[in-house]
XYZ file of C-alpha atoms in Angstrom:
778
model
C -1.737 -55.027 -14.139
C 0.829 -54.166 -17.210
C -1.460 -51.376 -18.706
C -2.128 -50.181 -15.043
C 1.912 -50.128 -14.220
C 2.507 -48.825 -18.120
C 0.255 -45.328 -16.958
C 2.208 -45.387 -13.789
C 4.832 -45.319 -15.893
C 4.745 -42.990 -18.338
C 2.777 -40.747 -15.410
C 5.999 -40.830 -13.152
C 8.173 -40.720 -16.079
C 6.032 -37.285 -17.360
C 6.512 -36.225 -13.050
C 9.688 -36.254 -13.376
C 10.532 -34.237 -16.723
C 8.298 -31.636 -15.521
C 10.253 -31.206 -12.228
C 13.596 -30.791 -14.782
C 14.380 -26.725 -14.063
C 14.416 -26.943 -18.059
C 10.969 -27.663 -17.800
C 9.665 -26.455 -14.277
C 10.396 -22.483 -14.705
C 8.782 -22.017 -17.892
C 5.739 -23.790 -16.339
C 6.021 -21.603 -13.869
C 6.785 -18.319 -15.285
C 4.067 -18.864 -17.675
C 1.998 -19.435 -14.640
C 2.826 -17.043 -12.345
C 2.639 -14.372 -15.252
C -0.784 -15.879 -16.310
C -2.553 -15.157 -12.415
C -0.626 -11.935 -12.354
C -1.297 -9.949 -15.927
C -5.734 -11.208 -15.333
C -6.290 -7.458 -14.615
C -4.743 -6.062 -17.721
C -8.733 -6.856 -18.658
C -9.248 -3.857 -16.283
C -9.567 -0.169 -18.072
C -8.243 1.171 -14.629
C -5.724 0.774 -12.087
C -6.429 -0.855 -8.991
C -6.808 0.094 -4.978
C -5.752 4.009 -4.624
C -2.117 4.437 -4.160
C -1.001 3.991 -7.793
C -2.721 6.455 -9.297
C -0.235 8.958 -7.271
C 2.714 7.063 -8.190
C 2.013 6.962 -11.977
C 0.311 10.676 -11.990
C 3.971 11.819 -10.342
C 5.814 9.725 -13.110
C 3.866 11.301 -16.083
C 4.935 14.496 -14.101
C 8.614 13.647 -13.813
C 9.021 11.991 -18.062
C 8.337 15.641 -18.816
C 9.903 17.703 -16.018
C 13.012 16.042 -14.658
C 12.880 14.091 -11.117
C 12.110 16.891 -9.733
C 11.280 17.127 -5.254
C 8.855 19.317 -5.126
C 4.909 18.370 -7.020
C 2.315 20.782 -6.497
C -0.186 18.557 -7.229
C -0.435 16.891 -4.245
C -1.327 17.955 -0.919
C -2.984 21.782 -1.056
C -2.545 23.884 -0.723
C 1.511 23.204 0.123
C 2.091 20.947 -2.743
C 4.304 17.807 -1.942
C 7.656 17.458 -1.380
C 9.023 13.999 -2.880
C 11.866 13.431 -0.683
C 10.096 13.322 2.498
C 7.779 10.060 0.905
C 9.239 6.853 -1.116
C 13.517 6.587 -2.667
C 13.035 7.748 -6.243
C 13.574 3.861 -7.226
C 9.843 3.612 -6.795
C 9.090 5.598 -9.741
C 12.053 5.508 -11.809
C 11.421 1.309 -11.935
C 8.513 2.035 -13.908
C 9.973 4.778 -16.119
C 12.935 2.563 -16.857
C 10.596 -0.171 -17.744
C 8.194 1.985 -19.990
C 11.520 3.233 -22.205
C 12.337 -0.223 -21.980
C 9.268 -1.104 -24.119
C 8.184 1.824 -25.529
C 9.854 0.959 -28.446
C 7.815 -2.145 -28.349
C 4.174 -0.497 -28.602
C 3.995 -0.347 -24.989
C 2.448 2.717 -23.484
C 3.314 4.190 -19.822
C 0.401 3.380 -18.052
C 0.201 -0.580 -19.778
C 4.489 -0.173 -18.528
C 3.298 0.890 -15.372
C 1.032 -1.890 -14.733
C 3.430 -4.407 -16.065
C 6.300 -3.756 -13.397
C 4.574 -5.131 -10.607
C 4.097 -8.410 -12.311
C 7.684 -8.324 -13.156
C 9.188 -8.811 -9.982
C 6.483 -10.740 -8.393
C 7.143 -13.096 -11.326
C 10.709 -12.671 -10.446
C 10.628 -13.357 -7.116
C 8.626 -16.722 -7.545
C 11.755 -17.245 -9.744
C 14.332 -16.538 -7.681
C 12.379 -18.742 -4.351
C 12.610 -21.488 -7.180
C 16.573 -21.121 -7.788
C 17.106 -20.931 -3.936
C 14.773 -24.000 -2.582
C 16.469 -25.927 -5.712
C 19.543 -25.421 -4.266
C 18.575 -26.115 -0.571
C 16.631 -28.985 -1.216
C 15.837 -30.439 -4.394
C 13.419 -30.438 -8.008
C 10.278 -31.650 -6.070
C 10.571 -29.464 -2.565
C 11.487 -26.225 -5.118
C 8.953 -26.707 -7.754
C 6.008 -26.971 -5.151
C 7.019 -24.326 -2.953
C 7.401 -22.033 -5.983
C 4.397 -22.910 -7.451
C 2.366 -22.445 -4.428
C 3.635 -19.063 -4.388
C 2.790 -18.281 -7.718
C -0.950 -18.915 -7.031
C -1.374 -17.532 -3.657
C -3.505 -14.395 -4.251
C -1.418 -13.417 -0.648
C 1.391 -12.744 -3.001
C -0.710 -12.064 -6.030
C -2.589 -9.545 -4.862
C 0.632 -7.003 -4.384
C 2.386 -8.059 -7.554
C -0.405 -8.218 -10.079
C -0.820 -5.633 -13.187
C -2.215 -2.153 -12.040
C -2.060 -2.769 -8.262
C 1.903 -0.979 -7.685
C 3.189 -1.113 -4.199
C 6.617 -0.765 -2.062
C 6.827 -4.427 -0.467
C 7.035 -6.247 -3.769
C 10.321 -4.425 -4.801
C 11.272 -5.552 -1.033
C 9.966 -9.013 -0.764
C 11.648 -9.874 -4.129
C 15.121 -8.695 -2.817
C 14.582 -10.997 -0.707
C 14.286 -13.642 -3.157
C 17.638 -12.532 -3.869
C 19.074 -12.940 -0.711
C 18.093 -16.111 -0.249
C 19.139 -16.952 -3.291
C 22.443 -15.984 -2.267
C 22.437 -17.859 1.138
C 21.188 -20.884 -0.513
C 24.823 -20.741 -2.841
C 26.923 -20.118 0.426
C 25.188 -23.087 2.427
C 25.467 -25.814 -0.644
C 28.792 -24.983 -1.872
C 31.327 -27.137 -2.278
C 34.434 -25.470 -1.572
C 37.334 -26.033 -4.565
C 40.718 -24.588 -3.849
C 40.240 -22.320 -1.127
C 38.212 -23.803 2.179
C 36.128 -20.635 2.838
C 35.336 -19.076 -0.915
C 31.316 -19.551 0.144
C 31.595 -16.753 2.059
C 31.701 -14.866 -1.419
C 28.452 -15.753 -2.200
C 27.304 -14.234 1.203
C 28.103 -10.796 -0.489
C 24.705 -11.030 -2.288
C 22.101 -10.599 0.988
C 24.210 -8.315 1.846
C 23.985 -5.950 -1.837
C 20.460 -7.225 -1.790
C 19.539 -5.739 1.384
C 21.279 -2.268 0.901
C 19.504 -2.006 -2.963
C 16.077 -2.850 -1.345
C 16.485 1.322 -0.458
C 15.886 2.025 -3.536
C 12.681 1.090 -4.382
C 10.254 1.404 -1.112
C 11.076 4.212 2.085
C 9.471 0.992 4.692
C 12.349 -1.813 3.952
C 13.758 -1.692 7.103
C 11.737 -5.240 7.626
C 14.814 -7.468 5.248
C 17.203 -6.460 7.445
C 15.246 -8.447 9.805
C 14.714 -11.411 7.794
C 18.487 -11.490 6.757
C 19.513 -11.270 10.595
C 17.177 -13.981 11.444
C 18.387 -16.388 8.796
C 22.298 -15.818 9.929
C 20.837 -16.279 13.539
C 18.824 -19.470 13.059
C 21.116 -21.108 11.071
C 24.106 -20.439 13.705
C 21.884 -22.107 16.181
C 21.198 -24.895 13.639
C 24.627 -25.622 13.279
C 25.168 -25.724 16.689
C 23.062 -28.108 17.375
C 23.536 -30.152 14.080
C 27.232 -30.276 15.605
C 27.992 -28.836 11.837
C 30.224 -26.372 13.786
C 32.045 -25.014 10.315
C 29.168 -23.657 9.641
C 28.447 -21.701 12.356
C 30.794 -19.095 10.780
C 27.909 -18.962 7.857
C 25.669 -17.270 10.255
C 28.175 -14.863 11.208
C 29.353 -13.847 7.239
C 25.689 -13.259 7.206
C 25.227 -10.948 9.482
C 28.518 -9.207 8.568
C 27.509 -9.007 4.448
C 24.120 -7.171 6.388
C 26.683 -4.368 7.788
C 27.793 -3.901 3.803
C 23.664 -3.242 3.014
C 23.764 -0.884 5.786
C 26.296 0.891 3.932
C 24.667 0.532 0.647
C 21.099 1.819 1.618
C 22.959 4.823 3.323
C 24.678 5.671 0.212
C 21.041 5.015 -1.459
C 19.588 7.328 0.831
C 22.041 10.310 -0.018
C 21.492 9.974 -3.337
C 17.909 9.250 -4.180
C 16.343 10.005 -0.857
C 16.238 8.048 3.129
C 13.727 5.838 4.436
C 10.561 6.438 6.839
C 13.569 7.626 9.779
C 15.985 9.229 7.681
C 17.685 12.052 9.032
C 15.146 14.359 7.639
C 12.355 13.185 8.636
C 10.407 14.321 11.581
C 10.023 10.379 12.763
C 14.006 9.832 12.507
C 14.912 12.355 14.588
C 12.517 11.407 17.137
C 13.367 8.018 17.063
C 17.206 8.913 17.215
C 16.522 11.354 19.962
C 14.754 8.091 21.823
C 17.586 5.858 21.255
C 20.094 8.200 22.426
C 21.907 7.632 18.467
C 23.693 10.893 16.247
C 23.559 10.944 12.767
C 27.168 11.001 10.979
C 27.918 9.241 8.138
C 25.039 6.662 8.665
C 22.051 8.908 8.248
C 18.957 6.871 9.301
C 17.622 5.815 12.541
C 17.091 2.491 11.645
C 20.042 2.011 10.265
C 21.845 3.173 13.088
C 20.110 1.070 15.645
C 20.513 -1.900 13.788
C 24.632 -1.116 13.793
C 24.785 0.095 16.928
C 22.155 -3.053 18.725
C 21.586 -5.824 16.339
C 24.401 -6.333 14.789
C 26.771 -6.800 17.943
C 24.002 -8.687 19.636
C 24.159 -11.244 17.018
C 27.721 -11.620 16.642
C 27.858 -11.682 20.095
C 25.641 -14.587 20.432
C 27.196 -16.542 17.485
C 30.789 -15.431 18.500
C 29.243 -17.195 22.231
C 28.318 -20.284 20.062
C 31.153 -20.736 18.744
C 32.885 -20.424 21.672
C 30.648 -23.473 23.628
C 30.876 -25.887 20.740
C 34.454 -26.352 21.697
C 33.144 -27.533 25.062
C 30.070 -28.829 24.608
C 28.851 -31.972 22.812
C 25.870 -34.494 22.049
C 22.639 -33.293 24.267
C 23.724 -30.808 25.774
C 23.654 -28.249 23.311
C 19.995 -28.620 23.123
C 19.882 -27.227 26.551
C 22.049 -23.904 25.831
C 19.928 -23.078 22.850
C 16.611 -23.938 25.457
C 18.082 -21.372 27.837
C 19.416 -18.759 24.868
C 16.026 -18.754 23.192
C 14.125 -18.406 27.314
C 16.473 -15.182 27.245
C 16.174 -14.033 23.841
C 12.235 -14.330 24.568
C 12.494 -12.212 28.252
C 14.404 -9.756 25.884
C 11.892 -9.837 23.091
C 8.979 -9.304 25.738
C 11.282 -7.010 27.598
C 11.934 -4.561 24.175
C 8.203 -5.775 22.635
C 6.774 -1.514 23.839
C 9.542 -0.123 22.199
C 9.198 -2.499 19.310
C 5.317 -1.692 18.851
C 5.840 1.861 18.417
C 8.316 1.673 15.869
C 6.548 -0.332 13.988
C 3.401 1.534 14.559
C 4.968 4.830 13.638
C 6.302 2.435 10.716
C 3.099 1.623 9.871
C -0.081 4.107 11.114
C -2.637 2.151 12.206
C -5.452 4.281 10.643
C -9.054 3.766 10.061
C -8.776 1.436 6.937
C -8.371 -2.250 5.814
C -4.486 -2.583 6.372
C -4.367 -2.328 9.452
C -6.829 -4.689 11.128
C -4.980 -8.004 12.811
C -5.943 -10.181 10.017
C -8.145 -13.037 10.824
C -9.227 -16.842 10.018
C -10.690 -15.525 6.837
C -8.061 -13.146 5.540
C -5.622 -16.191 6.181
C -8.192 -18.663 4.082
C -8.200 -15.856 1.618
C -4.291 -15.194 1.111
C -3.194 -18.423 1.469
C -5.733 -21.218 0.959
C -5.231 -24.487 2.471
C -1.609 -24.272 2.860
C -1.767 -21.402 4.814
C -3.359 -24.161 7.721
C -0.638 -26.606 7.135
C 3.069 -24.340 8.604
C 3.159 -26.669 11.222
C 3.722 -29.229 8.632
C 7.115 -27.728 8.447
C 8.213 -28.989 12.047
C 8.068 -32.463 10.574
C 11.405 -31.655 8.913
C 12.847 -31.529 12.420
C 12.878 -35.085 12.510
C 16.573 -36.403 13.284
C 16.813 -38.516 10.084
C 15.366 -35.137 8.264
C 16.813 -32.174 9.696
C 19.209 -29.831 7.789
C 20.444 -26.786 7.664
C 18.264 -25.423 5.601
C 15.452 -25.969 7.761
C 16.836 -23.834 10.325
C 17.862 -20.807 7.894
C 14.342 -21.001 6.348
C 12.637 -20.975 9.675
C 14.295 -17.628 11.262
C 13.226 -15.708 8.269
C 9.697 -17.449 8.338
C 9.338 -16.463 12.642
C 9.852 -12.801 11.041
C 6.994 -13.061 8.751
C 4.588 -15.339 9.917
C 4.089 -13.259 12.916
C 3.945 -9.768 11.059
C 1.344 -11.391 8.834
C -0.627 -12.453 12.136
C -0.383 -9.056 12.984
C -1.970 -6.521 9.896
C -3.549 -7.639 7.111
C -1.302 -5.244 4.635
C 1.642 -7.984 6.124
C -0.340 -11.006 4.215
C 1.518 -10.230 1.338
C 5.090 -10.245 2.859
C 4.560 -13.567 5.043
C 3.303 -15.612 1.975
C 6.664 -16.754 0.675
C 7.488 -18.202 4.123
C 3.810 -19.483 3.744
C 4.765 -20.861 0.605
C 7.951 -22.476 1.151
C 6.567 -23.416 4.932
C 3.629 -24.687 3.590
C 5.128 -26.914 0.388
C 8.173 -28.326 2.615
C 5.451 -29.313 5.674
C 3.563 -31.149 2.866
C 6.390 -32.749 1.638
C 7.630 -34.156 4.808
C 4.003 -35.446 5.517
C 4.336 -37.280 2.347
C 7.180 -38.855 2.633
C 6.346 -39.729 5.850
C 3.002 -41.640 4.698
C 4.473 -43.187 1.162
C 6.800 -44.748 3.451
C 4.143 -47.437 5.127
C 2.929 -48.983 2.149
C 1.504 -48.164 -1.588
C -2.105 -47.322 -0.391
C -0.811 -44.406 1.821
C 1.839 -43.373 -0.644
C -1.629 -43.243 -3.520
C -3.315 -41.014 -0.425
C -0.534 -39.078 0.270
C -0.557 -38.032 -3.788
C -4.100 -37.369 -3.825
C -3.602 -35.188 -0.823
C -0.318 -33.079 -2.155
C -2.639 -32.252 -5.765
C -5.334 -31.716 -4.051
C -4.161 -29.159 -1.404
C -1.528 -27.589 -4.548
C -4.745 -27.447 -6.782
C -7.281 -25.986 -4.136
C -4.710 -23.618 -3.544
C -3.998 -22.683 -6.556
C -8.032 -22.266 -7.358
C -8.286 -20.024 -4.771
C -6.023 -17.882 -5.642
C -6.828 -17.703 -8.966
C -10.573 -17.093 -7.732
C -9.661 -14.368 -5.382
C -7.936 -12.871 -8.498
C -11.166 -12.728 -10.479
C -12.807 -11.410 -8.090
C -10.523 -8.475 -7.717
C -11.740 -5.123 -9.347
C -10.963 -1.549 -9.792
C -12.502 0.856 -7.160
C -12.490 4.143 -9.679
C -15.031 3.855 -12.962
C -16.149 5.735 -15.664
C -17.978 8.361 -13.168
C -14.954 9.586 -11.390
C -12.593 9.259 -14.262
C -15.347 11.694 -15.926
C -16.097 14.103 -12.790
C -12.387 14.678 -12.268
C -11.168 14.896 -16.003
C -13.880 17.388 -16.297
C -13.037 18.885 -12.804
C -9.435 19.104 -14.421
C -10.219 20.908 -17.973
C -12.368 23.538 -16.211
C -10.850 24.959 -13.146
C -7.233 26.825 -12.836
C -4.260 25.276 -11.794
C -3.817 26.243 -8.810
C -6.931 25.105 -7.768
C -7.754 23.010 -4.264
C -10.333 19.888 -4.372
C -11.445 18.667 -0.929
C -12.872 15.129 -1.391
C -12.539 12.117 1.484
C -8.451 11.181 1.541
C -8.688 7.461 -0.449
C -9.990 9.609 -3.232
C -7.355 12.220 -3.006
C -4.678 10.303 -5.400
C -7.430 9.868 -8.422
C -7.985 14.236 -7.879
C -4.170 14.433 -8.683
C -4.154 11.715 -11.453
C -7.306 12.329 -12.949
C -7.489 16.080 -12.785
C -4.177 17.415 -11.895
C -5.148 19.148 -8.692
C -3.869 19.406 -5.590
C -6.108 17.143 -2.855
C -6.284 18.465 0.574
C -5.860 15.113 2.151
C -4.320 11.939 0.338
C -2.703 8.780 1.329
C -3.615 8.807 5.032
C -6.822 9.545 6.905
C -7.541 12.825 7.041
C -9.761 14.368 10.597
C -9.653 17.219 9.229
C -11.744 16.087 6.017
C -13.806 13.624 8.276
C -15.206 16.626 10.477
C -16.139 18.774 7.549
C -17.750 16.137 6.282
C -19.924 16.178 9.674
C -20.218 19.700 9.779
C -17.111 20.932 12.301
C -15.407 22.975 9.687
C -16.016 25.983 9.203
C -15.723 28.303 5.983
C -13.236 30.253 7.389
C -11.214 27.492 8.044
C -12.041 25.984 4.289
C -10.650 29.775 3.163
C -7.303 29.199 5.317
C -6.392 25.740 3.464
C -7.306 27.229 0.295
C -10.404 24.874 -1.051
C -12.024 25.374 -4.225
C -13.918 22.875 -5.137
C -15.796 20.200 -2.772
C -16.356 16.630 -3.512
C -19.074 14.434 -2.180
C -19.767 10.526 -3.076
C -21.217 7.648 -3.282
C -17.807 6.035 -2.581
C -17.873 8.423 0.899
C -21.330 7.544 1.786
C -20.323 4.033 2.006
C -17.471 5.056 4.055
C -19.455 6.536 6.858
C -18.535 4.574 9.024
C -14.682 5.516 8.580
C -15.629 9.185 8.333
C -16.833 8.926 11.932
C -14.185 6.905 13.368
C -11.625 9.112 11.695
C -13.337 12.576 13.069
C -14.100 10.491 16.457
C -17.521 11.076 16.338
C -20.614 9.367 17.709
C -24.608 9.593 16.799
C -24.472 10.056 12.904
C -26.634 7.262 11.298
C -26.560 7.544 7.497
C -26.993 3.609 5.988
C -27.059 3.021 2.136
C -29.919 0.602 1.115
C -30.104 -1.309 -2.117
C -32.813 -2.155 -3.838
C -35.144 -5.451 -3.385
C -37.372 -6.375 -6.209
C -40.978 -5.885 -4.557
C -43.480 -5.276 -7.595
C -45.354 -1.667 -7.875
C -43.410 -0.609 -4.911
C -39.416 1.364 -4.751
C -38.285 -0.664 -1.927
C -34.502 -0.807 -0.675
C -32.687 -2.223 2.427
C -29.788 -3.382 4.137
C -29.571 -5.066 7.290
C -32.353 -4.592 10.037
C -32.825 -0.955 8.079
C -35.514 -0.848 4.806
C -37.279 1.803 3.369
C -40.383 1.589 1.172
C -41.968 4.000 -1.209
C -45.192 3.982 -3.627
C -44.932 7.466 -5.638
C -47.953 9.677 -6.341
C -49.059 12.852 -5.949
C -47.762 12.681 -2.644
C -45.957 9.589 -1.787
C -46.455 7.545 0.967
C -43.245 6.078 2.336
C -41.979 3.645 5.099
C -39.105 3.540 7.163
C -38.074 0.394 9.537
C -35.607 0.345 11.700
C -35.120 -2.901 13.340
C -38.737 -3.859 14.205
C -40.059 -0.502 14.379
C -42.505 1.210 11.230
C -42.680 4.519 11.249
C -42.712 7.946 8.496
C -39.875 9.441 7.457
C -39.541 13.628 8.124
C -37.810 14.472 4.939
C -37.975 12.495 1.398
C -35.662 13.394 -1.599
C -35.902 12.319 -4.792
C -33.221 12.406 -7.273
C -33.748 11.884 -11.165
C -31.546 13.160 -13.874
C -29.605 16.062 -12.256
C -32.367 16.884 -10.439
C -33.045 16.723 -6.529
C -36.163 17.643 -5.054
C -38.237 17.284 -2.143
C -41.546 14.871 -2.102
C -44.830 15.749 -0.189
C -45.738 12.807 1.899
C -49.103 11.552 2.777
C -48.574 11.219 6.090
C -46.934 13.505 9.503
C -43.502 11.831 10.382
C -43.423 9.751 13.033
C -39.389 8.625 13.193
C -36.273 10.527 13.545
C -35.549 9.527 9.774
C -34.261 11.228 6.387
C -34.351 9.387 3.091
C -32.529 10.220 -0.485
C -33.729 7.553 -3.023
C -32.021 7.877 -6.271
C -33.825 6.529 -9.352
C -30.522 6.856 -11.321
C -28.900 4.175 -10.218
C -31.453 2.546 -7.925
C -30.284 2.954 -4.001
C -31.430 4.893 -1.005
C -30.167 6.478 1.931
C -31.395 6.347 5.186
C -30.738 8.807 8.180
C -31.143 9.932 11.267
C -32.014 14.003 11.889
C -27.760 14.971 13.044
C -26.369 12.663 9.839
C -29.293 14.950 7.698
C -27.943 18.343 8.933
C -23.833 17.972 7.856
C -22.592 18.983 4.926
C -22.338 15.378 3.060
C -25.329 15.082 3.170
C -26.627 18.980 2.241
C -24.701 18.513 -0.508
C -24.681 14.765 -1.739
C -29.068 14.063 -0.714
C -30.434 17.558 -1.335
C -31.136 21.458 -2.839
C -30.285 22.831 0.691
C -27.496 24.032 0.804
C -25.395 27.771 1.716
C -25.527 30.170 -1.728
C -21.766 29.896 -0.872
C -21.694 26.582 -2.525
C -22.122 26.829 -6.222
C -23.000 23.164 -8.345
C -20.379 22.489 -10.499
C -20.690 18.914 -12.016
C -22.958 16.344 -10.856
C -23.358 12.335 -12.882
C -26.565 12.232 -10.809
C -25.747 9.962 -7.847
C -22.171 8.926 -7.983
C -20.383 12.179 -7.876
C -21.278 15.658 -7.405
C -18.436 18.720 -7.231
C -19.035 21.765 -5.993
C -17.600 25.253 -6.190
C -16.872 26.766 -2.874
C -17.640 30.948 -3.893
C -15.249 32.881 -1.383
C -12.559 35.407 -2.441
C -10.439 33.220 -5.269
C -6.868 33.515 -6.522
C -6.474 32.299 -10.117
C -2.793 32.333 -11.635
C -2.558 32.792 -15.246
C 0.116 33.001 -17.981
C -0.477 37.091 -19.890
C 2.170 37.634 -22.144
C 5.228 35.769 -20.721
C 4.177 36.807 -16.837
C 2.504 35.147 -13.898
C -0.041 36.687 -13.009
C -2.253 36.532 -9.961
C -6.351 37.393 -11.119
C -8.701 38.194 -7.798
C -11.731 37.812 -7.963
C -14.333 38.879 -5.393
C -11.432 40.833 -4.512
C -11.917 41.758 -0.705
C -8.240 41.112 0.349
C -5.926 43.824 0.751
C -2.585 41.803 1.502
C -0.654 39.303 -0.730
C 2.332 36.624 0.817
C 4.659 35.125 -2.145
C 6.667 32.400 -0.760
C 9.228 31.249 -3.278
C 11.110 28.172 -3.111
C 14.056 26.060 -4.923
C 12.301 22.694 -6.154
C 14.372 20.770 -2.844
C 11.859 22.490 -0.900
C 14.658 25.699 0.792
C 12.722 29.190 0.641
C 14.810 31.469 -0.452
C 11.968 34.747 -1.777
C 9.468 35.645 1.474
C 7.725 39.383 0.284
C 3.894 40.727 1.052
C 2.871 43.366 -1.255
C -0.456 45.275 -0.311
C -2.979 44.482 -2.990
C -5.596 46.737 -1.681
C -9.095 47.045 -4.558
C -6.400 45.639 -6.562
C -8.104 42.933 -9.258
C -4.382 41.100 -10.739
C -1.204 41.040 -9.355
C 1.884 40.290 -11.946
C 4.452 38.622 -10.163
C 8.111 39.828 -10.093
C 10.594 37.897 -12.206
C 13.438 38.047 -9.844
C 12.509 35.500 -7.318
C 16.261 34.830 -6.355
C 16.062 31.693 -8.624
C 12.167 30.110 -7.165
C 10.839 27.496 -9.530
C 7.984 26.776 -6.902
C 5.493 29.727 -5.389
C 2.731 29.481 -2.511
C 0.808 32.262 -1.843
C -1.796 33.269 0.604
C -4.341 36.212 -0.145
C -5.327 37.752 3.176
C -7.689 40.527 4.244
C -6.196 41.736 7.384
C -5.260 39.036 9.643
C -8.012 36.372 7.862
C -6.681 34.856 5.012
C -9.332 34.350 2.054
C -6.916 31.975 0.182
C -4.064 29.836 -0.599
C -2.536 28.053 -3.437
C 1.050 26.722 -4.640
C 1.840 26.483 -8.177
C 5.247 25.799 -10.388
C 5.892 28.649 -12.059
C 6.928 26.531 -15.125
C 3.720 24.649 -15.252
C 2.007 28.185 -15.872
C 4.051 29.503 -18.218
C 3.472 26.366 -20.191
C -0.149 25.763 -19.483
C 0.335 22.340 -17.896
C -2.916 20.389 -17.162
């Protein structure tokens, strides 16, 4: 017994030691960093978007923070001020300049940036919960956030997204609110209100980093409202003013955000965006000092409504006491519910505009499996937080956290992309709820205490295991095949050439090839229709397309292509190899292909329960694609492509087989206007689209536009300042000419768009920065 007591005493002492901030913070720092640094073992970045961001940062470090970026969205070029605020790109650049003396490359500094802010979020959450509750609650909340895949997957090395910054700034705001709520006054009764400046500044500063920063205002405002409601219910009437102070601090946040917008770029509904103009028109807003539609609506609607509600609570607190206060809050809840229902269509419309729904994984409703993958067991323990509202346990901090959690968890339930945003609330609510249950069970007897302790340890451990395991499963989508193909394209094409590829891959083209893709960042119906054969060569020339990429990646996303193009009736299925001796066998679900090589191949296709002989079979070995003879006549509308280099097959119906995607990727039967340019034998293939073309080169200090297959009659030259202002426009007669020397007097133009036409038919388009041509920037 003495030995048991000694062990228990040592364990208790060790636990107390670990929970001490002096040790807890380093433990959390190491844990959160280690998990988020796991992707550093990879050669490539994760996903697609980070490649655009790094490409622009790389360009800006040599050109300054220019607006007109010519290597995106061909043939027009991309204007950065219509995208995110500059802070999204300046921050990794700052980290690079900070770490470069230590030998850290731009690439690695970029990969480390999301880790830095993700780990800081964990630390600030720890600080906020420590102040509100104590060491135990702070450690478990921060521990769960540190290991939760829901937070890790958008704050880990190599995956760079703007919402990581917003959640970081919210953790700063939460710390400020915690300080204000718990501050013990000294000389001045209201000195705690000074801390409420912090959430105001934090909400405003978030506008520097992400174009969709707006939800942080909803989080903080919800904190303010629920805090005042909590103070009213608990009859801590002096604290009702704290909600009012937090609300007023967000007005400061609006002013900060508006100032940042003027200096570094506005958000998604700024006055210079189509969406901002449209939203302002629908809501009857007028841009003045504040030049963002959301900020205007927030000031004109949300803030007055919130202030009015809190003032009403202040007035009611003087006359209403006891349980009657619950009735008032119940009535207020019903009223708010009716308002939410009434304005839900407007809110849903705004949400869909801020975050457009597309056939991508991020904009689908989160399922139970998504929830489990993001949060593990803790994600299903949120209801335990209600135990905190037992009369003997409830405190103002519970209401404060409930406010933002109602918004965050609701967002996480709507779309999978918001699982990251919800991770902070899920971690805190889950931890506090779990500890509340632990306290309930511990008070029964020693046996239930032991059971409760085991439950807390097991759930925390399971959450950590789920988070680490899911992080280990994450791998880059890009690979050596893509890097080699696009680097080859960049080294063997013109600086002004335009590339057609599926939109996911567009950012890779910008980064690896320094060329402008037709589509990137969001689904393109035009590209989808091209792959299905519904875009003419005339339309391709109108967009200046010079190269077309087909790939295994596009084949795997054929369903998304059909959905984006709004087309049906096409079947293209990727089949994986099956081990059968003496036979080439491939299958996927109800589809199978079995092929026996010979002078004439014996090939069988299964679709469901039906077997048949395909119409045509193509086989690729090396970089040669050949149609093989078949032993028997076709009996089913099926076409087969077998790749012996990478071990896969594709089964198509006749409609899919006739598409450009299939013809270029799987056959040697394509129009003469397509010339093979690069192939790795089955993952990435690039074709040059042959048409009257313009090549931009530098000769003797001048910019020269050379015409190939020179059937054009006129050349339109449009000159722009870096801010996107058109300052030069002129058409030149180039009939029977092989080249054109760009004039030197272009009214200060730094970016040129050109259009090469034959009468009214566009033959080629493109864009380039004059400086890049003269310096041969690649």
